[in-house]
Amino acid sequence: RVLRGRPLDLAGRRVVVSAGGTREALDPVRYLGNRSSGLQGYALARTAAARGAEVTLVAANVALPDPAGATVVRVESAAELREAVLAASGEADVVVMAAAVADFRPAARHDAKIKKSDGEPEPIRLAKNPDILAELGERRRAGASGSGGPAGSAGAAGPGGSAGPAVIVGFAAETHDVLANGQAKLARKRCDLLVVNQVGEGRAFGTPDNAATVLVAGGEPVEVPLGPKEDLADAVWDLVAARLA
Ligand code: CTP
Ligand code: CA
C-alpha cells in the first residue's frame, strides 16, 4: 500500500520526533523562549506516519493541530522535553531532535511575579540545560559497550534493545561556517544524521519552506533544495530508511 505516493518503508518502526521550541520559566507569567514554529518537526511526524511508522511526537509549545497517526506528548520546558524524549526513546528505532531546545534557563524560577521597582532591574542569571541529543548519543555509545561499533553504525540497536535508537538525527541552525560547524556538531553529539539549516540573511521562521544540507556520519552530505518542509522530511526519512535497512 502506498499513501500519497510514499513507500511504507518505515512500517513496524518506532520513531520519536521532537518539535517546537522550549520555554524556560522566569516567573509564573514569563519565560525565555525562541521562534521555532514546530512546522518542520510536524512535517517529519506526518510523513513518518504516512510511511508506516509508529510515531511519538514530543511537541514543545506548538500551535498546530495534531498530525494524523501520531501520539502527541505536549511539553513546555527543556527538562520536560528531556523526560518525554528519553522515556519514548527506550523503545524507539529512530529519534529525530527537531525541537529548538533552550541552551540556558533562568537559574532561579521566581514563585511570585517579578514586580517593577523603582531601581534598576536585576540581571537574569542563567543555568545551562542538559543537551538531550548528546545524551542520547552518549547513552547509545555506553549501552552498546562491547560491540565496538562506531557511532554511525546502525548495528545492534532495535526496539526494546538496550543499545538505544539505531538512528539518531539532530538538527542545527548555523549562521556562519555552516558545514564546518555542522560536521563538528555531528561528531560531538554522536548522531547519524545532522540536518543543517543556514539561518539569518532574511530566512524567516514559521515559513512553510526549508532548505538544508543533511550531514551523514561516514557518508557524503546530501543537499536538499528550497521546497516544502515535507520534502525535507521525506529526504530525511529516505536516509533513515537506508540506514535501518
Ligand atoms: N539540542 C538538545 N538539547 C539541548 C540543545 C540542543 O537536544 N540542550 C539538540 C537540538 O534539538 C538539535 C541539536 O541539539 O537537534 C543541535 O542544536 P544546536 O542549538 O544547533 O546545537 P548546540 O549544541 O546547542 O550548539 P550552539 O547552539 O552553540 O550552536
Ligand atoms: Ca543551541
mmCIF file of C-alpha atoms and ligand atoms in Angstrom:
data_model
loop_
_atom_site.group_PDB
_atom_site.id
_atom_site.type_symbol
_atom_site.label_atom_id
_atom_site.label_comp_id
_atom_site.label_asym_id
_atom_site.label_seq_id
_atom_site.Cartn_x
_atom_site.Cartn_y
_atom_site.Cartn_z
ATOM 1 C CA ARG A 1 0.000 0.000 0.000
ATOM 2 C CA VAL A 2 1.281 3.416 -0.901
ATOM 3 C CA LEU A 3 -0.108 6.561 0.719
ATOM 4 C CA ARG A 4 0.127 9.716 -1.348
ATOM 5 C CA GLY A 5 2.985 8.259 -3.353
ATOM 6 C CA ARG A 6 5.044 7.355 -0.302
ATOM 7 C CA PRO A 7 6.612 3.949 0.255
ATOM 8 C CA LEU A 8 5.714 2.143 3.510
ATOM 9 C CA ASP A 9 9.408 1.770 4.249
ATOM 10 C CA LEU A 10 9.027 2.711 7.926
ATOM 11 C CA ALA A 11 6.324 0.112 8.665
ATOM 12 C CA GLY A 12 6.914 -1.543 12.026
ATOM 13 C CA ARG A 13 9.437 1.121 13.047
ATOM 14 C CA ARG A 14 9.011 3.237 16.164
ATOM 15 C CA VAL A 15 10.103 6.804 15.756
ATOM 16 C CA VAL A 16 10.247 9.719 18.179
ATOM 17 C CA VAL A 17 10.212 13.274 16.825
ATOM 18 C CA SER A 18 10.639 16.376 18.969
ATOM 19 C CA ALA A 19 9.254 19.637 17.610
ATOM 20 C CA GLY A 20 8.755 23.268 18.534
ATOM 21 C CA GLY A 21 10.729 25.340 20.986
ATOM 22 C CA THR A 22 11.102 25.081 24.741
ATOM 23 C CA ARG A 23 10.080 27.792 27.202
ATOM 24 C CA GLU A 24 12.090 28.329 30.341
ATOM 25 C CA ALA A 25 10.071 29.903 33.133
ATOM 26 C CA LEU A 26 11.309 33.052 34.804
ATOM 27 C CA ASP A 27 8.253 33.552 36.986
ATOM 28 C CA PRO A 28 4.620 32.349 36.769
ATOM 29 C CA VAL A 29 3.878 34.563 33.755
ATOM 30 C CA ARG A 30 7.181 34.978 31.893
ATOM 31 C CA TYR A 31 9.638 32.745 30.090
ATOM 32 C CA LEU A 32 12.713 32.706 27.866
ATOM 33 C CA GLY A 33 11.837 31.146 24.530
ATOM 34 C CA ASN A 34 12.667 31.009 20.850
ATOM 35 C CA ARG A 35 10.970 31.422 17.499
ATOM 36 C CA SER A 36 10.561 27.786 16.462
ATOM 37 C CA SER A 37 7.114 27.203 14.940
ATOM 38 C CA GLY A 38 7.236 23.405 15.032
ATOM 39 C CA LEU A 39 6.380 23.181 11.321
ATOM 40 C CA GLN A 40 9.452 21.115 10.371
ATOM 41 C CA GLY A 41 9.006 18.675 13.254
ATOM 42 C CA TYR A 42 5.310 18.267 12.464
ATOM 43 C CA ALA A 43 6.142 17.612 8.804
ATOM 44 C CA LEU A 44 8.583 14.914 9.953
ATOM 45 C CA ALA A 45 5.939 13.306 12.181
ATOM 46 C CA ARG A 46 3.268 13.437 9.471
ATOM 47 C CA THR A 47 5.476 11.974 6.751
ATOM 48 C CA ALA A 48 6.846 9.237 9.052
ATOM 49 C CA ALA A 49 3.279 8.168 9.879
ATOM 50 C CA ALA A 50 2.425 8.223 6.166
ATOM 51 C CA ARG A 51 5.413 5.920 5.553
ATOM 52 C CA GLY A 52 4.094 3.429 8.101
ATOM 53 C CA ALA A 53 5.981 4.357 11.285
ATOM 54 C CA GLU A 54 4.547 4.344 14.777
ATOM 55 C CA VAL A 55 5.193 7.959 15.738
ATOM 56 C CA THR A 56 5.532 9.682 19.104
ATOM 57 C CA LEU A 57 5.662 13.449 18.675
ATOM 58 C CA VAL A 58 7.023 15.423 21.615
ATOM 59 C CA ALA A 59 5.723 18.940 20.991
ATOM 60 C CA ALA A 60 7.038 21.965 22.849
ATOM 61 C CA ASN A 61 4.669 24.936 22.644
ATOM 62 C CA VAL A 62 3.408 24.309 19.123
ATOM 63 C CA ALA A 63 0.192 25.924 17.913
ATOM 64 C CA LEU A 64 -0.614 23.349 15.219
ATOM 65 C CA PRO A 65 -3.237 20.583 15.015
ATOM 66 C CA ASP A 66 -2.066 17.070 15.981
ATOM 67 C CA PRO A 67 -0.722 15.239 12.914
ATOM 68 C CA ALA A 68 -2.817 12.239 11.885
ATOM 69 C CA GLY A 69 -1.488 8.950 13.183
ATOM 70 C CA ALA A 70 0.948 10.317 15.774
ATOM 71 C CA THR A 71 0.802 10.110 19.565
ATOM 72 C CA VAL A 72 1.406 13.656 20.778
ATOM 73 C CA VAL A 73 3.070 14.449 24.118
ATOM 74 C CA ARG A 74 2.943 18.147 24.966
ATOM 75 C CA VAL A 75 5.760 19.698 26.971
ATOM 76 C CA GLU A 76 6.918 23.182 27.845
ATOM 77 C CA SER A 77 10.490 23.284 29.205
ATOM 78 C CA ALA A 78 13.736 21.584 28.180
ATOM 79 C CA ALA A 79 13.541 19.478 31.359
ATOM 80 C CA GLU A 80 10.065 18.228 30.398
ATOM 81 C CA LEU A 81 11.134 17.635 26.805
ATOM 82 C CA ARG A 82 14.122 15.624 28.027
ATOM 83 C CA GLU A 83 11.916 13.427 30.234
ATOM 84 C CA ALA A 84 9.433 12.772 27.417
ATOM 85 C CA VAL A 85 12.068 12.077 24.753
ATOM 86 C CA LEU A 86 14.140 9.762 26.952
ATOM 87 C CA ALA A 87 11.008 7.869 28.066
ATOM 88 C CA ALA A 88 9.852 7.339 24.479
ATOM 89 C CA SER A 89 13.310 6.639 23.047
ATOM 90 C CA GLY A 90 13.860 3.471 25.088
ATOM 91 C CA GLU A 91 11.659 1.564 22.649
ATOM 92 C CA ALA A 92 12.439 3.578 19.548
ATOM 93 C CA ASP A 93 14.310 2.706 16.378
ATOM 94 C CA VAL A 94 14.763 6.349 15.428
ATOM 95 C CA VAL A 95 14.873 9.635 17.346
ATOM 96 C CA VAL A 96 14.756 12.949 15.490
ATOM 97 C CA MET A 97 15.530 16.036 17.569
ATOM 98 C CA ALA A 98 13.905 18.774 15.505
ATOM 99 C CA ALA A 99 12.968 20.836 18.571
ATOM 100 C CA ALA A 100 14.775 24.059 19.366
ATOM 101 C CA VAL A 101 15.877 23.321 22.923
ATOM 102 C CA ALA A 102 16.849 26.348 25.007
ATOM 103 C CA ASP A 103 20.539 26.103 25.837
ATOM 104 C CA PHE A 104 20.001 28.046 29.057
ATOM 105 C CA ARG A 105 17.233 28.548 31.601
ATOM 106 C CA PRO A 106 16.851 31.175 34.309
ATOM 107 C CA ALA A 107 18.932 29.889 37.228
ATOM 108 C CA ALA A 108 16.027 30.570 39.567
ATOM 109 C CA ARG A 109 12.303 30.478 38.890
ATOM 110 C CA HIS A 110 10.520 33.097 40.975
ATOM 111 C CA ASP A 111 7.410 31.748 42.704
ATOM 112 C CA ALA A 112 5.717 35.132 42.510
ATOM 113 C CA LYS A 113 5.531 37.524 39.586
ATOM 114 C CA ILE A 114 8.560 39.798 39.442
ATOM 115 C CA LYS A 115 7.407 43.334 40.153
ATOM 116 C CA LYS A 116 8.709 46.568 38.724
ATOM 117 C CA SER A 117 10.521 48.512 41.382
ATOM 118 C CA ASP A 118 11.964 51.980 41.465
ATOM 119 C CA GLY A 119 15.574 50.933 40.999
ATOM 120 C CA GLU A 120 17.373 49.248 38.119
ATOM 121 C CA PRO A 121 16.123 45.731 37.233
ATOM 122 C CA GLU A 122 18.096 42.741 38.475
ATOM 123 C CA PRO A 123 20.087 40.893 35.794
ATOM 124 C CA ILE A 124 18.772 37.430 34.904
ATOM 125 C CA ARG A 125 21.211 34.700 35.886
ATOM 126 C CA LEU A 126 21.238 31.678 33.602
ATOM 127 C CA ALA A 127 21.976 27.986 34.118
ATOM 128 C CA LYS A 128 22.880 25.514 31.380
ATOM 129 C CA ASN A 129 20.280 22.994 30.217
ATOM 130 C CA PRO A 130 21.228 19.368 29.558
ATOM 131 C CA ASP A 131 21.988 18.555 25.911
ATOM 132 C CA ILE A 132 19.373 15.913 25.121
ATOM 133 C CA LEU A 133 20.758 14.957 21.716
ATOM 134 C CA ALA A 134 24.258 14.478 23.115
ATOM 135 C CA GLU A 135 22.783 12.440 25.959
ATOM 136 C CA LEU A 136 21.003 10.122 23.504
ATOM 137 C CA GLY A 137 24.238 9.593 21.607
ATOM 138 C CA GLU A 138 26.225 9.025 24.781
ATOM 139 C CA ARG A 139 23.648 6.579 26.187
ATOM 140 C CA ARG A 140 23.744 4.606 22.970
ATOM 141 C CA ARG A 141 27.534 4.517 22.991
ATOM 142 C CA ALA A 142 27.573 3.362 26.634
ATOM 143 C CA GLY A 143 24.722 0.862 26.080
ATOM 144 C CA ALA A 144 26.463 -0.660 23.087
ATOM 145 C CA SER A 145 29.609 -1.342 25.146
ATOM 146 C CA GLY A 146 31.487 -4.337 23.870
ATOM 147 C CA SER A 147 30.078 -4.166 20.365
ATOM 148 C CA GLY A 148 32.813 -1.749 19.417
ATOM 149 C CA GLY A 149 30.726 -0.252 16.643
ATOM 150 C CA PRO A 150 31.322 3.331 15.564
ATOM 151 C CA ALA A 151 28.760 5.992 16.459
ATOM 152 C CA GLY A 152 27.423 5.824 12.943
ATOM 153 C CA SER A 153 26.669 2.111 12.854
ATOM 154 C CA ALA A 154 23.027 1.073 12.898
ATOM 155 C CA GLY A 155 24.070 -2.343 14.147
ATOM 156 C CA ALA A 156 22.865 -3.856 17.399
ATOM 157 C CA ALA A 157 20.062 -1.483 18.320
ATOM 158 C CA GLY A 158 16.375 -2.165 17.917
ATOM 159 C CA PRO A 159 13.024 -1.939 19.676
ATOM 160 C CA GLY A 160 13.458 -2.547 23.376
ATOM 161 C CA GLY A 161 17.174 -3.116 22.918
ATOM 162 C CA SER A 162 19.472 -1.576 25.490
ATOM 163 C CA ALA A 163 21.733 -0.191 22.785
ATOM 164 C CA GLY A 164 19.344 2.700 22.101
ATOM 165 C CA PRO A 165 17.870 4.016 18.863
ATOM 166 C CA ALA A 166 19.513 2.647 15.718
ATOM 167 C CA VAL A 167 19.357 6.067 14.077
ATOM 168 C CA ILE A 168 19.683 9.414 15.862
ATOM 169 C CA VAL A 169 19.013 12.571 13.866
ATOM 170 C CA GLY A 170 19.919 16.066 15.019
ATOM 171 C CA PHE A 171 19.173 19.498 13.635
ATOM 172 C CA ALA A 172 21.455 22.505 13.652
ATOM 173 C CA ALA A 173 20.925 26.128 12.808
ATOM 174 C CA GLU A 174 24.147 27.883 11.917
ATOM 175 C CA THR A 175 24.805 31.456 10.819
ATOM 176 C CA HIS A 176 28.428 31.012 9.667
ATOM 177 C CA ASP A 177 30.952 28.281 8.777
ATOM 178 C CA VAL A 178 27.836 26.177 8.285
ATOM 179 C CA LEU A 179 29.426 22.935 7.112
ATOM 180 C CA ALA A 180 32.459 23.015 9.408
ATOM 181 C CA ASN A 181 30.306 23.790 12.453
ATOM 182 C CA GLY A 182 27.824 21.114 11.366
ATOM 183 C CA GLN A 183 30.472 18.406 10.951
ATOM 184 C CA ALA A 184 31.890 19.211 14.381
ATOM 185 C CA LYS A 185 28.401 19.058 15.894
ATOM 186 C CA LEU A 186 27.620 15.727 14.189
ATOM 187 C CA ALA A 187 30.762 14.197 15.697
ATOM 188 C CA ARG A 188 30.407 15.815 19.123
ATOM 189 C CA LYS A 189 26.805 14.690 19.553
ATOM 190 C CA ARG A 190 27.433 11.227 18.046
ATOM 191 C CA CYS A 191 24.413 11.397 15.783
ATOM 192 C CA ASP A 192 23.974 9.599 12.461
ATOM 193 C CA LEU A 193 22.419 12.450 10.523
ATOM 194 C CA LEU A 194 22.537 16.191 11.145
ATOM 195 C CA VAL A 195 20.176 18.473 9.242
ATOM 196 C CA VAL A 196 21.937 21.808 8.942
ATOM 197 C CA ASN A 197 19.984 24.972 8.199
ATOM 198 C CA GLN A 198 21.612 28.277 7.461
ATOM 199 C CA VAL A 199 19.826 30.945 9.479
ATOM 200 C CA GLY A 200 19.829 34.700 9.243
ATOM 201 C CA GLU A 201 20.079 36.601 5.963
ATOM 202 C CA GLY A 202 16.343 37.123 5.819
ATOM 203 C CA ARG A 203 15.386 33.476 6.202
ATOM 204 C CA ALA A 204 12.170 33.626 8.167
ATOM 205 C CA PHE A 205 10.893 31.427 10.946
ATOM 206 C CA GLY A 206 7.435 29.961 10.577
ATOM 207 C CA THR A 207 7.598 29.666 6.790
ATOM 208 C CA PRO A 208 6.349 26.522 5.017
ATOM 209 C CA ASP A 209 9.594 26.069 3.072
ATOM 210 C CA ASN A 210 13.065 24.998 4.098
ATOM 211 C CA ALA A 211 16.425 24.197 2.513
ATOM 212 C CA ALA A 212 19.150 22.236 4.250
ATOM 213 C CA THR A 213 22.285 20.165 3.995
ATOM 214 C CA VAL A 214 21.995 16.758 5.629
ATOM 215 C CA LEU A 215 25.349 15.632 7.017
ATOM 216 C CA VAL A 216 25.740 11.869 7.128
ATOM 217 C CA ALA A 217 28.097 10.081 9.555
ATOM 218 C CA GLY A 218 30.557 8.174 7.412
ATOM 219 C CA GLY A 219 28.995 9.413 4.180
ATOM 220 C CA GLU A 220 28.674 12.313 1.793
ATOM 221 C CA PRO A 221 26.426 15.309 2.626
ATOM 222 C CA VAL A 222 23.049 15.491 0.873
ATOM 223 C CA GLU A 223 21.762 18.873 -0.322
ATOM 224 C CA VAL A 224 18.012 19.399 -0.120
ATOM 225 C CA PRO A 225 16.957 22.430 -2.190
ATOM 226 C CA LEU A 226 14.448 25.033 -1.009
ATOM 227 C CA GLY A 227 10.997 23.467 -1.003
ATOM 228 C CA PRO A 228 8.131 22.407 1.251
ATOM 229 C CA LYS A 229 9.165 21.189 4.712
ATOM 230 C CA GLU A 230 7.536 17.859 3.814
ATOM 231 C CA ASP A 231 10.147 17.404 1.052
ATOM 232 C CA LEU A 232 12.979 17.895 3.531
ATOM 233 C CA ALA A 233 11.186 15.488 5.889
ATOM 234 C CA ASP A 234 10.941 12.839 3.168
ATOM 235 C CA ALA A 235 14.631 13.315 2.300
ATOM 236 C CA VAL A 236 15.495 12.705 5.963
ATOM 237 C CA TRP A 237 13.302 9.574 6.102
ATOM 238 C CA ASP A 238 14.922 8.288 2.865
ATOM 239 C CA LEU A 239 18.315 8.473 4.570
ATOM 240 C CA VAL A 240 16.940 6.985 7.804
ATOM 241 C CA ALA A 241 15.285 4.081 5.956
ATOM 242 C CA ALA A 242 18.547 3.351 4.131
ATOM 243 C CA ARG A 243 20.425 3.186 7.444
ATOM 244 C CA LEU A 244 17.763 0.949 9.031
ATOM 245 C CA ALA A 245 17.783 -1.487 6.112
HETATM 246 N N1 CTP B 1 19.709 20.033 21.447
HETATM 247 C C1 CTP B 1 19.378 19.240 22.536
HETATM 248 N N2 CTP B 1 19.496 19.753 23.793
HETATM 249 C C2 CTP B 1 19.949 20.999 24.002
HETATM 250 C C3 CTP B 1 20.301 21.814 22.892
HETATM 251 C C4 CTP B 1 20.165 21.299 21.628
HETATM 252 O O1 CTP B 1 18.980 18.105 22.352
HETATM 253 N N3 CTP B 1 20.069 21.451 25.245
HETATM 254 C C5 CTP B 1 19.599 19.454 20.099
HETATM 255 C C6 CTP B 1 18.632 20.162 19.180
HETATM 256 O O2 CTP B 1 17.337 19.588 19.259
HETATM 257 C C7 CTP B 1 19.251 19.926 17.813
HETATM 258 C C8 CTP B 1 20.743 19.816 18.105
HETATM 259 O O3 CTP B 1 20.855 19.559 19.505
HETATM 260 O O4 CTP B 1 18.853 18.688 17.273
HETATM 261 C C9 CTP B 1 21.583 20.972 17.742
HETATM 262 O O5 CTP B 1 21.159 22.120 18.382
HETATM 263 P P1 CTP B 1 22.026 23.453 18.261
HETATM 264 O O6 CTP B 1 21.381 24.520 19.054
HETATM 265 O O7 CTP B 1 22.311 23.714 16.818
HETATM 266 O O8 CTP B 1 23.406 22.974 18.917
HETATM 267 P P2 CTP B 1 24.109 23.328 20.261
HETATM 268 O O9 CTP B 1 24.910 22.131 20.639
HETATM 269 O O10 CTP B 1 23.148 23.831 21.273
HETATM 270 O O11 CTP B 1 25.163 24.430 19.865
HETATM 271 P P3 CTP B 1 25.004 26.032 19.597
HETATM 272 O O12 CTP B 1 23.593 26.436 19.941
HETATM 273 O O13 CTP B 1 26.020 26.644 20.489
HETATM 274 O O14 CTP B 1 25.332 26.198 18.140
HETATM 275 CA CA CA B 2 21.700 25.592 20.930
#
